Amino acid sequence: MSTAMTRPTGRPRNPELDAAILAAAERQLGELGYARMSLESVAAAAGTTVPAVRRRYRGKAGLAAAVIGSLRVADLPPAAGSPRALALAILRNFHVNLRRPDAMALVGSLLTEERRHPELLEIFRERLAGPRRAMLRRALADGAAAGQLPASADLDTLVSMLIGSFYARYLATSEIPADWPEQTLRLVWPD
């Protein structure tokens, strides 16, 4: 077999350019919003061409989806250990993902674009918020089943209270303490 048949076609992608495109798109999505972000302006800010951006993403929506996906800097923890330990690990994961620079500004942009482009907020819900909420709900349900939380606890309300406290605190002060996960969980589920 010749080497020409086993090599992939074209040049290998430049990971530095990939990162530059994603960073430029994230800045523009956060600062300008989806409507004013364009492939042309992202390409210019990344120091490349529109065809180079199009080779990586299927248009502006695909690029925005990649930016939203990049908010996830830490994967969900494995579902191991006690239910309380898992709940704490999920809150820590949430904390790490949304404390990264400009993550909350990007969430604000998604909320701003909700009427014109509801699919962007839906991507955030599907890829980041939804899986964390579902896993946290399971941990709380396991805690209630083990008698560590009241069996009558409204799990959806508890999940919203735990995660919602992050957003509320950020809106009030823009500062989230490093021990936010521990402080927050302790209020509803003491050690």
C-alpha positions in Angstrom: 0.0 0.0 0.0 1.5 3.4 -0.9 1.9 6.1 1.6 -0.4 8.4 -0.4 -3.3 6.1 0.2 -2.8 5.9 4.0 -2.3 9.6 4.6 -5.3 11.9 5.2 -5.9 14.4 2.5 -5.0 18.0 3.0 -2.9 19.7 5.6 -3.4 18.9 9.2 -5.3 21.6 11.1 -3.4 24.1 13.1 -4.5 23.8 16.7 -3.3 27.3 17.4 -5.6 28.7 14.7 -8.4 26.5 16.0 -8.0 28.1 19.4 -7.7 31.6 17.9 -10.9 31.3 16.0 -12.8 30.0 19.0 -11.4 32.7 21.2 -12.3 35.4 18.7 -15.8 34.0 18.3 -16.2 33.9 22.1 -15.2 37.5 22.5 -17.5 38.6 19.8 -20.4 36.6 21.0 -20.0 37.9 24.5 -19.3 41.5 23.5 -21.5 42.0 20.3 -24.1 39.2 20.6 -24.9 36.6 18.0 -26.6 39.0 15.6 -23.6 41.3 15.2 -21.0 38.5 15.2 -20.0 37.5 11.7 -17.7 34.9 10.2 -15.8 37.8 8.5 -15.1 39.6 11.8 -14.2 36.4 13.6 -11.8 35.5 10.8 -10.2 38.9 10.9 -9.8 38.9 14.6 -8.3 35.4 14.5 -5.9 36.4 11.8 -7.3 34.0 9.2 -9.8 33.8 6.3 -13.5 33.0 6.2 -12.8 29.8 4.3 -10.5 28.7 7.1 -13.3 29.3 9.6 -15.9 27.5 7.3 -13.6 24.5 7.1 -14.0 24.1 10.8 -17.6 25.2 11.4 -20.8 25.0 9.4 -21.6 28.6 9.5 -22.2 31.1 12.3 -24.6 28.8 14.2 -22.0 26.0 14.3 -19.3 28.4 15.5 -21.6 29.7 18.2 -22.4 26.2 19.3 -18.7 25.4 19.5 -18.2 28.5 21.7 -21.0 27.4 24.0 -19.5 23.9 24.2 -16.2 25.4 25.1 -17.7 26.8 28.3 -17.4 23.2 29.6 -13.8 23.2 30.8 -14.3 20.3 33.2 -16.3 17.1 32.5 -18.9 15.9 34.9 -17.6 13.8 37.8 -18.1 10.0 37.7 -21.2 8.9 39.6 -19.3 7.2 42.4 -19.1 7.7 46.2 -21.9 8.8 48.5 -24.8 10.8 47.2 -23.7 13.8 49.1 -20.1 13.6 47.8 -21.5 13.3 44.3 -23.7 16.4 44.8 -20.7 18.3 46.1 -18.6 17.2 43.1 -21.3 18.3 40.7 -21.5 21.8 42.3 -17.7 22.0 42.2 -17.8 21.1 38.5 -20.5 23.7 37.9 -18.4 26.3 39.8 -15.3 25.5 37.7 -17.1 25.7 34.4 -18.9 29.0 35.0 -16.0 30.8 36.9 -13.8 30.7 33.8 -13.1 34.1 32.4 -16.1 35.7 30.5 -18.3 32.6 31.0 -21.1 34.6 32.7 -20.9 37.4 30.1 -21.5 34.7 27.4 -24.4 33.3 29.4 -25.8 36.9 29.5 -25.4 37.1 25.7 -27.3 33.9 25.3 -30.1 35.2 27.4 -30.2 38.5 25.4 -30.5 36.5 22.2 -33.2 34.2 23.5 -36.0 35.7 21.5 -34.2 35.9 18.2 -32.1 32.7 18.5 -33.6 30.4 21.2 -31.5 27.6 19.8 -28.4 29.1 21.4 -29.8 29.0 24.9 -31.1 25.5 24.2 -27.5 24.4 23.3 -26.3 25.8 26.6 -29.1 23.9 28.4 -28.5 20.6 26.6 -24.7 20.6 26.9 -24.0 22.3 30.2 -26.9 23.1 32.5 -29.1 20.1 31.7 -26.7 17.2 32.4 -25.5 18.9 35.6 -29.1 19.5 36.8 -30.1 15.9 36.0 -27.0 14.4 37.8 -27.5 16.7 40.8 -31.2 15.7 41.0 -30.2 12.0 41.0 -27.7 12.6 43.8 -30.4 14.4 45.8 -32.9 11.6 45.1 -30.4 9.0 46.3 -29.8 11.1 49.4 -33.6 11.3 50.1 -33.9 7.5 49.5 -31.1 6.9 52.0 -32.9 9.1 54.6 -30.2 11.9 54.4 -32.7 14.4 53.1 -36.4 14.6 53.8 -38.4 12.1 51.6 -40.9 15.0 50.9 -38.2 17.3 49.5 -39.0 18.8 46.2 -35.9 17.8 44.3 -36.4 20.1 41.3 -36.7 23.1 43.7 -33.6 22.0 45.6 -31.6 21.7 42.4 -32.8 25.2 41.3 -31.9 26.6 44.7 -28.4 25.1 44.7 -27.5 26.1 41.2 -29.5 29.3 41.2 -27.6 30.5 44.2 -24.5 30.8 41.9 -26.3 33.0 39.4 -27.9 35.1 42.2 -24.6 35.6 44.0 -22.8 36.5 40.7 -25.5 39.1 39.9 -25.3 40.6 43.3 -21.5 40.8 43.7 -19.8 39.3 40.6 -17.7 37.4 43.0 -18.2 33.7 43.8 -16.1 32.4 46.8 -13.9 29.4 46.2 -15.9 27.4 48.7 -19.2 28.3 47.2 -20.0 24.6 46.5 -19.4 23.6 50.1 -21.2 26.6 51.6 -24.2 26.1 49.4 -24.7 22.4 49.8 -24.2 22.6 53.6 -27.4 24.8 53.8 -29.6 22.0 52.4 -27.6 18.9 53.2 -25.3 19.3 56.3 -22.1 17.3 56.5 
